[in-house]
XYZ file of C-alpha atoms in Angstrom:
585
model
C 114.025 70.413 150.775
C 110.429 71.634 150.959
C 107.943 71.582 148.172
C 106.950 75.094 147.076
C 103.462 75.906 145.877
C 103.610 75.289 142.178
C 107.307 76.124 141.931
C 108.857 72.694 142.143
C 111.609 71.812 144.628
C 113.334 74.885 146.043
C 115.526 75.556 149.030
C 114.144 76.362 152.462
C 115.504 79.868 152.087
C 113.801 80.434 148.805
C 110.519 79.016 150.033
C 110.704 81.199 153.134
C 111.195 84.258 150.935
C 108.121 83.488 148.837
C 105.977 82.666 151.873
C 107.084 85.872 153.607
C 106.129 87.984 150.603
C 102.769 86.246 150.214
C 101.965 86.778 153.873
C 102.745 90.492 153.672
C 100.488 90.827 150.619
C 97.654 88.857 152.206
C 97.750 91.262 155.155
C 97.112 94.144 152.756
C 100.575 95.609 153.203
C 102.281 97.322 150.298
C 105.543 95.610 149.553
C 107.898 94.790 146.748
C 110.561 92.204 146.244
C 113.992 93.486 147.183
C 116.732 92.661 144.743
C 119.518 92.411 147.295
C 123.233 91.844 146.949
C 122.997 88.189 147.926
C 122.287 85.807 145.075
C 121.773 82.135 145.870
C 121.822 80.041 142.694
C 118.980 77.569 142.378
C 118.172 75.278 139.461
C 114.474 76.140 139.409
C 114.613 79.834 140.347
C 117.659 81.104 138.488
C 117.945 83.753 141.220
C 116.543 83.526 144.701
C 115.745 86.929 146.116
C 116.282 87.417 149.839
C 113.398 89.296 151.443
C 113.877 92.004 154.097
C 111.159 93.110 156.564
C 110.795 96.573 155.023
C 109.545 98.082 151.749
C 112.330 98.781 149.251
C 111.508 100.335 145.885
C 113.186 98.515 143.062
C 111.748 96.499 140.213
C 108.066 95.652 140.769
C 107.162 92.002 140.905
C 103.930 91.181 139.092
C 101.807 89.773 141.918
C 98.133 90.444 142.429
C 97.254 92.657 145.378
C 100.204 95.078 145.122
C 99.041 98.676 145.381
C 102.335 100.472 144.802
C 102.583 102.879 141.896
C 104.107 100.968 139.028
C 107.067 101.911 136.898
C 104.726 101.434 133.958
C 102.573 104.497 134.594
C 103.060 107.390 132.221
C 101.699 110.868 131.579
C 100.498 112.386 128.336
C 103.430 114.407 126.987
C 105.803 113.052 124.364
C 106.236 109.321 124.647
C 109.911 109.355 125.665
C 109.205 111.970 128.342
C 106.245 109.959 129.554
C 108.503 106.960 129.966
C 111.055 109.119 131.782
C 108.389 110.330 134.176
C 107.219 106.778 134.805
C 110.548 105.289 135.959
C 110.488 106.220 139.651
C 113.025 104.665 142.027
C 113.936 105.489 145.583
C 117.579 105.253 146.569
C 118.324 102.314 148.830
C 121.075 103.937 150.887
C 121.346 101.000 153.250
C 121.767 98.611 150.337
C 124.469 100.815 148.822
C 126.273 100.978 152.165
C 126.070 97.221 152.596
C 127.136 96.483 149.011
C 129.976 93.987 149.045
C 129.598 93.153 152.724
C 128.660 89.827 154.189
C 124.992 89.107 154.858
C 123.215 86.913 157.359
C 121.097 84.044 156.093
C 119.435 81.783 158.658
C 121.907 82.998 161.258
C 124.977 82.307 159.146
C 127.367 84.899 157.728
C 127.967 84.207 154.050
C 130.330 86.300 151.891
C 129.827 86.695 148.163
C 131.815 88.626 145.571
C 130.497 92.085 144.736
C 128.156 91.767 141.778
C 125.314 94.036 140.686
C 121.929 92.456 141.139
C 119.111 92.938 138.594
C 117.667 95.612 140.901
C 120.922 97.541 141.031
C 121.344 97.233 137.263
C 117.793 98.459 136.855
C 118.440 101.517 139.047
C 121.584 102.367 137.107
C 119.590 102.054 133.898
C 117.012 104.405 135.355
C 119.701 106.940 136.290
C 120.966 107.035 132.713
C 117.428 107.099 131.370
C 116.434 110.267 133.222
C 119.633 111.894 131.936
C 118.542 111.137 128.387
C 121.344 108.634 127.774
C 119.025 105.956 126.373
C 121.786 103.864 124.865
C 123.581 103.443 128.195
C 120.277 102.885 129.972
C 119.460 100.134 127.501
C 122.746 98.375 128.199
C 121.942 98.148 131.938
C 118.371 96.999 131.316
C 119.778 94.326 128.970
C 122.116 93.091 131.694
C 119.292 93.043 134.220
C 117.069 91.037 131.874
C 119.894 88.617 131.190
C 119.960 87.926 134.943
C 116.178 87.834 135.330
C 114.484 87.285 131.937
C 111.117 86.455 133.465
C 110.604 89.865 135.095
C 107.964 91.827 133.198
C 108.775 95.299 134.553
C 112.366 94.976 133.364
C 111.080 94.377 129.838
C 108.856 97.426 130.231
C 111.839 99.549 131.268
C 113.815 98.250 128.318
C 110.918 99.293 126.061
C 111.134 102.813 127.459
C 114.824 103.042 126.534
C 114.081 101.710 123.051
C 111.434 104.389 122.588
C 114.017 107.003 123.499
C 116.190 105.544 120.728
C 113.176 105.584 118.336
C 113.333 101.804 117.951
C 109.573 101.492 118.135
C 109.113 97.990 116.783
C 111.514 96.531 119.366
C 109.832 98.583 122.096
C 106.445 97.166 121.149
C 107.838 93.633 121.366
C 109.203 94.335 124.858
C 105.833 95.621 126.079
C 104.147 92.551 124.618
C 106.681 90.309 126.368
C 105.899 92.036 129.668
C 102.206 91.358 129.095
C 102.905 87.743 128.105
C 104.787 87.199 131.353
C 101.859 88.587 133.374
C 98.659 88.692 131.256
C 96.501 90.117 134.041
C 98.940 92.871 134.991
C 97.469 96.152 133.730
C 100.409 98.547 134.027
C 102.325 97.759 130.779
C 99.209 98.188 128.684
C 98.945 101.967 128.890
C 102.450 102.757 127.564
C 101.940 100.120 124.867
C 98.641 101.769 123.959
C 100.337 105.172 123.762
C 103.090 103.742 121.595
C 100.556 102.202 119.219
C 98.702 105.520 119.089
C 101.930 107.284 118.089
C 102.250 104.698 115.325
C 98.739 105.532 114.115
C 97.289 102.142 115.087
C 94.163 103.553 116.706
C 92.175 100.339 117.220
C 95.161 98.424 118.584
C 95.896 101.349 120.908
C 92.285 101.453 122.073
C 92.374 97.725 122.861
C 95.267 98.152 125.303
C 94.220 101.480 126.794
C 90.802 100.069 127.745
C 91.913 96.527 128.617
C 91.323 94.819 131.955
C 88.810 97.428 133.064
C 91.201 100.389 132.921
C 90.297 103.728 131.379
C 92.796 106.274 130.003
C 93.062 109.765 131.460
C 91.202 112.593 129.776
C 94.213 113.902 127.852
C 94.971 110.466 126.397
C 91.317 109.893 125.574
C 91.105 113.214 123.714
C 94.272 112.376 121.801
C 92.878 108.974 120.824
C 89.593 110.488 119.652
C 91.315 113.290 117.698
C 93.623 110.910 115.825
C 90.733 108.587 114.981
C 88.588 111.486 113.751
C 91.297 112.910 111.483
C 92.123 109.487 110.024
C 88.436 108.926 109.240
C 88.233 112.316 107.492
C 91.415 111.489 105.622
C 89.842 108.229 104.428
C 86.705 110.010 103.233
C 88.752 112.616 101.372
C 90.751 109.926 99.569
C 87.558 108.249 98.381
C 86.475 111.604 96.899
C 89.977 112.244 95.506
C 90.009 115.478 97.501
C 93.763 115.516 97.850
C 93.982 118.908 99.549
C 91.686 117.791 102.371
C 93.411 114.422 102.555
C 96.774 116.142 103.055
C 95.315 118.505 105.636
C 93.695 115.718 107.683
C 96.779 113.489 107.528
C 98.872 116.331 108.915
C 96.261 116.961 111.609
C 96.292 113.285 112.641
C 100.076 113.447 112.879
C 100.119 116.566 115.047
C 97.273 115.239 117.200
C 99.345 112.300 118.429
C 100.185 109.842 115.644
C 103.537 111.500 115.011
C 105.432 108.270 114.275
C 103.008 106.627 111.856
C 104.542 105.356 108.603
C 101.058 105.051 107.098
C 100.271 108.723 107.735
C 103.632 109.671 106.234
C 102.707 107.597 103.178
C 99.289 109.253 103.143
C 100.894 112.698 102.982
C 103.215 111.425 100.276
C 100.312 110.211 98.131
C 98.323 113.438 98.567
C 101.393 115.547 97.765
C 102.007 113.489 94.634
C 98.439 113.990 93.424
C 98.824 117.740 94.056
C 101.984 117.749 91.895
C 104.233 118.416 94.896
C 106.799 115.795 93.975
C 109.570 116.961 96.316
C 107.222 116.781 99.288
C 105.997 113.372 98.155
C 109.552 112.032 98.022
C 110.299 113.456 101.465
C 107.217 111.898 103.081
C 107.696 108.463 101.535
C 111.324 108.529 102.667
C 110.108 109.141 106.221
C 107.551 106.362 105.908
C 110.210 103.878 104.792
C 112.443 104.779 107.754
C 110.117 102.952 110.124
C 110.588 99.226 110.549
C 107.358 97.360 109.727
C 105.702 95.683 112.679
C 103.611 92.540 112.904
C 100.796 94.510 114.545
C 100.729 97.143 111.796
C 100.864 94.584 109.020
C 97.565 93.103 110.210
C 95.750 96.448 110.493
C 94.193 98.152 107.487
C 94.643 101.588 105.995
C 92.350 102.733 103.172
C 91.116 99.168 102.749
C 94.546 97.589 102.308
C 96.986 96.212 104.857
C 98.962 99.071 106.374
C 102.407 97.863 105.320
C 101.167 97.258 101.772
C 99.919 100.844 101.548
C 103.417 102.243 102.070
C 104.749 100.227 99.123
C 101.646 101.110 97.090
C 102.491 104.808 97.424
C 106.181 104.166 96.810
C 105.259 102.492 93.531
C 103.224 105.515 92.424
C 106.099 107.906 93.134
C 108.618 105.703 91.333
C 106.260 105.465 88.369
C 105.870 109.254 88.187
C 109.647 109.555 88.156
C 109.851 107.010 85.358
C 111.618 104.444 87.540
C 109.795 101.526 85.974
C 111.784 98.722 87.597
C 111.620 100.267 91.083
C 107.892 100.898 90.687
C 107.263 97.297 89.660
C 109.336 95.996 92.583
C 107.419 98.162 95.064
C 103.960 97.209 93.791
C 104.897 93.523 93.643
C 105.966 93.714 97.278
C 102.670 95.392 98.161
C 100.839 92.568 96.391
C 102.789 89.912 98.313
C 101.759 91.582 101.571
C 98.104 92.015 100.615
C 96.826 89.675 97.921
C 93.222 90.534 98.759
C 93.364 94.262 97.967
C 91.640 95.021 94.664
C 93.394 98.385 94.463
C 96.846 96.827 94.826
C 96.019 94.067 92.342
C 94.748 96.567 89.769
C 97.823 98.766 90.161
C 100.118 95.755 89.739
C 98.312 94.733 86.555
C 98.484 98.273 85.137
C 102.160 98.752 85.930
C 103.084 95.557 84.159
C 101.156 96.690 81.074
C 102.766 100.151 81.265
C 106.190 98.521 81.296
C 105.334 96.552 78.166
C 104.011 99.694 76.431
C 107.220 101.529 77.215
C 109.390 98.707 75.822
C 107.322 98.559 72.631
C 107.438 102.347 72.239
C 111.221 102.359 72.655
C 111.579 99.682 69.992
C 109.523 101.747 67.519
C 111.401 104.942 68.382
C 114.814 103.334 67.898
C 113.623 102.119 64.496
C 112.418 105.697 63.678
C 108.796 104.588 63.550
C 107.738 107.677 65.480
C 103.997 107.456 64.821
C 103.857 103.882 66.109
C 105.991 104.873 69.093
C 103.518 107.678 69.878
C 100.688 105.177 69.891
C 102.544 102.753 72.183
C 103.463 105.464 74.684
C 99.876 106.717 74.583
C 98.576 103.264 75.526
C 100.857 103.316 78.529
C 99.600 106.769 79.521
C 96.011 105.564 79.432
C 96.967 103.234 82.287
C 99.308 105.626 84.112
C 98.416 109.251 83.434
C 101.118 110.670 85.721
C 104.170 108.983 84.180
C 106.551 111.815 83.305
C 108.879 109.662 81.183
C 106.076 108.417 78.920
C 104.933 112.014 78.381
C 108.473 113.051 77.486
C 108.935 110.094 75.146
C 105.708 110.865 73.337
C 106.628 114.567 73.144
C 109.936 113.607 71.574
C 108.126 111.514 68.953
C 105.807 114.440 68.136
C 108.799 116.764 67.824
C 110.415 114.371 65.346
C 107.150 114.362 63.372
C 107.003 118.178 63.341
C 103.903 118.272 65.517
C 105.098 121.157 67.695
C 101.848 121.795 69.536
C 101.566 118.188 70.667
C 105.238 118.141 71.581
C 104.782 121.257 73.693
C 101.657 119.911 75.399
C 103.302 116.621 76.418
C 106.457 118.411 77.576
C 104.290 120.609 79.790
C 102.527 117.579 81.208
C 105.823 115.866 81.972
C 106.987 118.998 83.804
C 103.696 119.279 85.648
C 104.305 115.926 87.318
C 108.077 116.291 87.537
C 109.075 119.988 87.671
C 112.839 119.352 87.725
C 112.804 117.220 84.553
C 115.557 118.944 82.555
C 115.115 116.873 79.375
C 111.421 117.760 79.228
C 112.171 121.448 79.758
C 114.754 121.335 76.956
C 112.206 119.804 74.592
C 109.596 122.344 75.662
C 111.976 125.232 74.916
C 112.776 123.771 71.494
C 109.059 123.409 70.743
C 108.447 127.060 71.684
C 111.229 128.106 69.317
C 109.568 126.157 66.509
C 106.205 127.770 67.343
C 107.848 131.231 67.581
C 106.585 131.742 71.095
C 109.512 133.850 72.060
C 108.499 134.901 75.568
C 108.036 131.286 76.630
C 111.213 130.243 74.879
C 113.223 132.969 76.648
C 111.929 131.903 80.023
C 112.627 128.214 79.353
C 116.147 128.840 78.117
C 116.921 131.154 81.027
C 116.097 128.296 83.419
C 118.131 125.864 81.329
C 121.020 128.340 81.282
C 121.121 128.186 85.078
C 121.050 124.397 85.080
C 123.426 123.952 82.095
C 125.740 126.984 82.218
C 128.329 125.468 79.846
C 125.877 124.257 77.202
C 126.592 126.288 74.040
C 123.357 125.306 72.297
C 121.300 126.608 75.201
C 123.229 129.901 75.142
C 122.733 130.309 71.393
C 119.002 129.529 71.516
C 118.518 131.924 74.441
C 120.194 134.735 72.500
C 118.109 133.996 69.403
C 114.841 133.922 71.402
C 115.659 137.248 73.083
C 116.257 138.932 69.737
C 113.018 137.585 68.285
C 111.091 138.622 71.399
C 112.232 142.222 70.999
C 111.160 142.157 67.367
C 107.727 140.819 68.217
C 107.146 143.515 70.825
C 108.041 146.254 68.369
C 105.553 144.787 65.905
C 102.814 144.986 68.540
C 101.918 141.336 68.959
C 99.447 140.697 71.736
C 96.884 142.855 73.449
C 96.133 142.652 77.172
C 93.804 145.276 78.576
C 94.239 146.892 81.994
C 90.855 147.238 83.732
C 90.165 149.365 86.810
C 86.396 149.945 86.654
C 84.170 147.355 88.345
C 81.278 147.698 85.904
C 83.525 147.426 82.872
C 85.242 144.425 84.404
C 81.936 142.642 84.957
C 80.770 143.472 81.447
C 83.930 142.113 79.845
C 83.995 138.798 81.733
C 80.309 138.316 80.945
C 80.904 138.594 77.216
C 82.607 135.214 76.714
C 85.839 133.484 77.719
C 88.363 135.569 79.634
C 91.555 135.288 81.660
C 92.188 137.891 84.370
C 95.569 138.466 85.943
C 95.424 140.016 89.448
C 98.633 141.498 90.837
C 100.311 144.603 92.105
C 101.623 146.028 88.864
C 104.491 147.685 90.742
C 105.783 144.181 91.379
C 108.757 143.444 89.064
C 107.344 139.957 88.443
C 104.407 141.592 86.694
C 106.627 142.587 83.752
C 107.413 138.971 82.986
C 103.823 137.819 83.430
C 102.704 140.556 81.044
C 104.937 139.036 78.384
C 103.371 135.640 79.045
C 99.898 137.117 78.773
C 100.896 138.839 75.509
C 102.033 135.552 74.035
C 98.901 133.706 75.130
C 96.653 136.463 73.796
C 98.175 136.009 70.342
C 97.700 132.250 70.446
C 94.169 132.257 71.879
C 92.526 135.133 70.052
C 89.020 134.040 71.067
C 89.896 134.603 74.729
C 89.952 138.057 76.336
C 93.001 138.756 78.508
C 92.754 141.356 81.290
C 95.038 142.754 83.988
C 93.847 144.152 87.328
C 96.081 146.130 89.667
C 94.683 145.267 93.111
C 96.256 148.404 94.590
C 94.524 150.702 92.094
C 91.302 148.655 91.921
C 90.565 147.295 95.419
C 86.850 147.127 94.609
C 87.410 144.536 91.873
C 89.754 142.561 94.129
C 87.161 142.582 96.915
C 84.326 141.576 94.581
C 86.334 138.615 93.295
C 87.635 137.691 96.777
C 91.294 138.162 95.829
C 93.342 137.967 99.031
C 96.642 136.659 97.645
C 98.527 137.780 94.529
C 99.541 136.923 91.897
C 96.285 135.238 90.892
C 94.739 134.114 87.614
C 90.973 133.692 87.324
C 89.316 132.144 84.281
C 85.739 133.127 83.410
C 83.153 131.898 80.980
C 80.040 134.015 80.431
C 80.582 135.768 83.758
C 81.105 132.616 85.841
C 84.489 131.662 87.218
C 85.508 128.266 85.860
C 89.089 128.058 87.082
C 91.828 129.771 89.052
C 95.485 129.321 89.894
C 98.221 131.098 91.784
C 100.972 129.730 89.573
C 103.155 132.047 87.497
C 104.279 129.409 84.997
C 102.922 129.801 81.487
C 102.685 126.071 80.801
C 100.320 125.378 83.711
C 98.267 128.464 82.861
C 98.014 127.358 79.239
C 96.841 123.878 80.243
C 94.206 125.474 82.452
C 93.025 127.675 79.569
C 92.751 124.640 77.304
C 90.920 122.508 79.845
C 88.570 125.219 81.154
C 87.908 127.466 78.159
C 89.038 126.038 74.843
C 88.332 122.335 75.182
C 86.651 121.675 78.545
C 86.322 118.039 79.603
């Protein structure tokens, strides 16, 4: 036995193979190790690879000086396609012809049973990979790695298959294993950088894309810069509580390249929640939770807190809005365990615990018919969590029991603002409108409830009663909304005090219903002037007020616009009137 250089005792054959390869490389020739059909077991090698005096493309061996194009290299399309483009193998026809035959070693013919070598397994994996059968490709790469666990390129190929299966965390670990096996080998770093960029981990991606003196191609560089720019703008918007811009920039970062980032999904969930788009918020947080957390992501920061903690932070907010107190507490406690240093997480955890106590105390008072005390307890909880739909409903119910219909209606509207599909809140709102004799609103509420509760007799009876009373009120001439078509008159009216202007095409059937809403509001808020503008008949007014989409409500005070909305729901419009005209904050 001869002593190999740094490899311990190996056979003459094995040592000859290594020396032959080293000599070819030292001469500047481009070569790769051939994974042949002859496997000679050795204690120190695991597999000894027999070298042939020709270049055969199989799995690359990580040795300095090799100039062959690596299986690691990728393009800049979608990540799975990039991996598919990177796995290039040439068919070894001679090897396939000789498969199962005897081979000559040191002049001796030795026969071995037919068994796929790691190289052959790798090629089969590649064949399935390019066909898009990532699961089958993965099985062959697994078998190859089981035979040769110390080969970095095999781990890289396995990562590619895992990406095709959207198992990103495992893929990242495989790339990192390839790098661990050969720290100075540059090829696995680019696909790992691209993967991290898809996950929204810009700085981690940059570290690998620029490591060991390499520089990404122009397309990758532009993608990296675009994602970073949009995330920075998203961060700035969140600080300003500009939720519309935050949502826009998060979507832009996603489409620019970070299309598999759980943090950006959570970001869109939080912005949607703040914009009262609860369904969208639930969808985005569901997507965020689909991704398995990674060790790399957990150490990076997003909006000043650890990335993984941010996902649970948003989940807690959504659960709280839905009134899922236990789920919200569980989510925020998990966020706190991940990031104990975040002041925002710590403050939210403290508040949610106090909100839970306020809710329990309020329920105790309500069950004992101490409605005033219950109102106070629920109100204390709302001071800490102003988007909790259940606390608004509970307080509205207390006010209803106390005969305070206006307060009951206001809290029901707020509950529905945060949770539009909250049937119990809508039922209480409809009942409050009946008590306040606001028949148009009551009819609309009960019509919605009739669709949701078609067999509920009480809903049917109240709907019939509200319709009858609405007809009576219209005959008696309640409400006065003026149709304006002259620009000068319009400007004079809005300059005279508080006014609400409804812009629409009056030929639109929806306009009939909105007119009833406006009639009702004009009776309630007699100090406010209510106007209608037909944009088809009065294009000059529409142009002057920059009305490009209808329906539209603009609120004016002394000639200046102080609010606007495109909603057609009376409750949101009424809240806007209160906040902007009657009792501005």
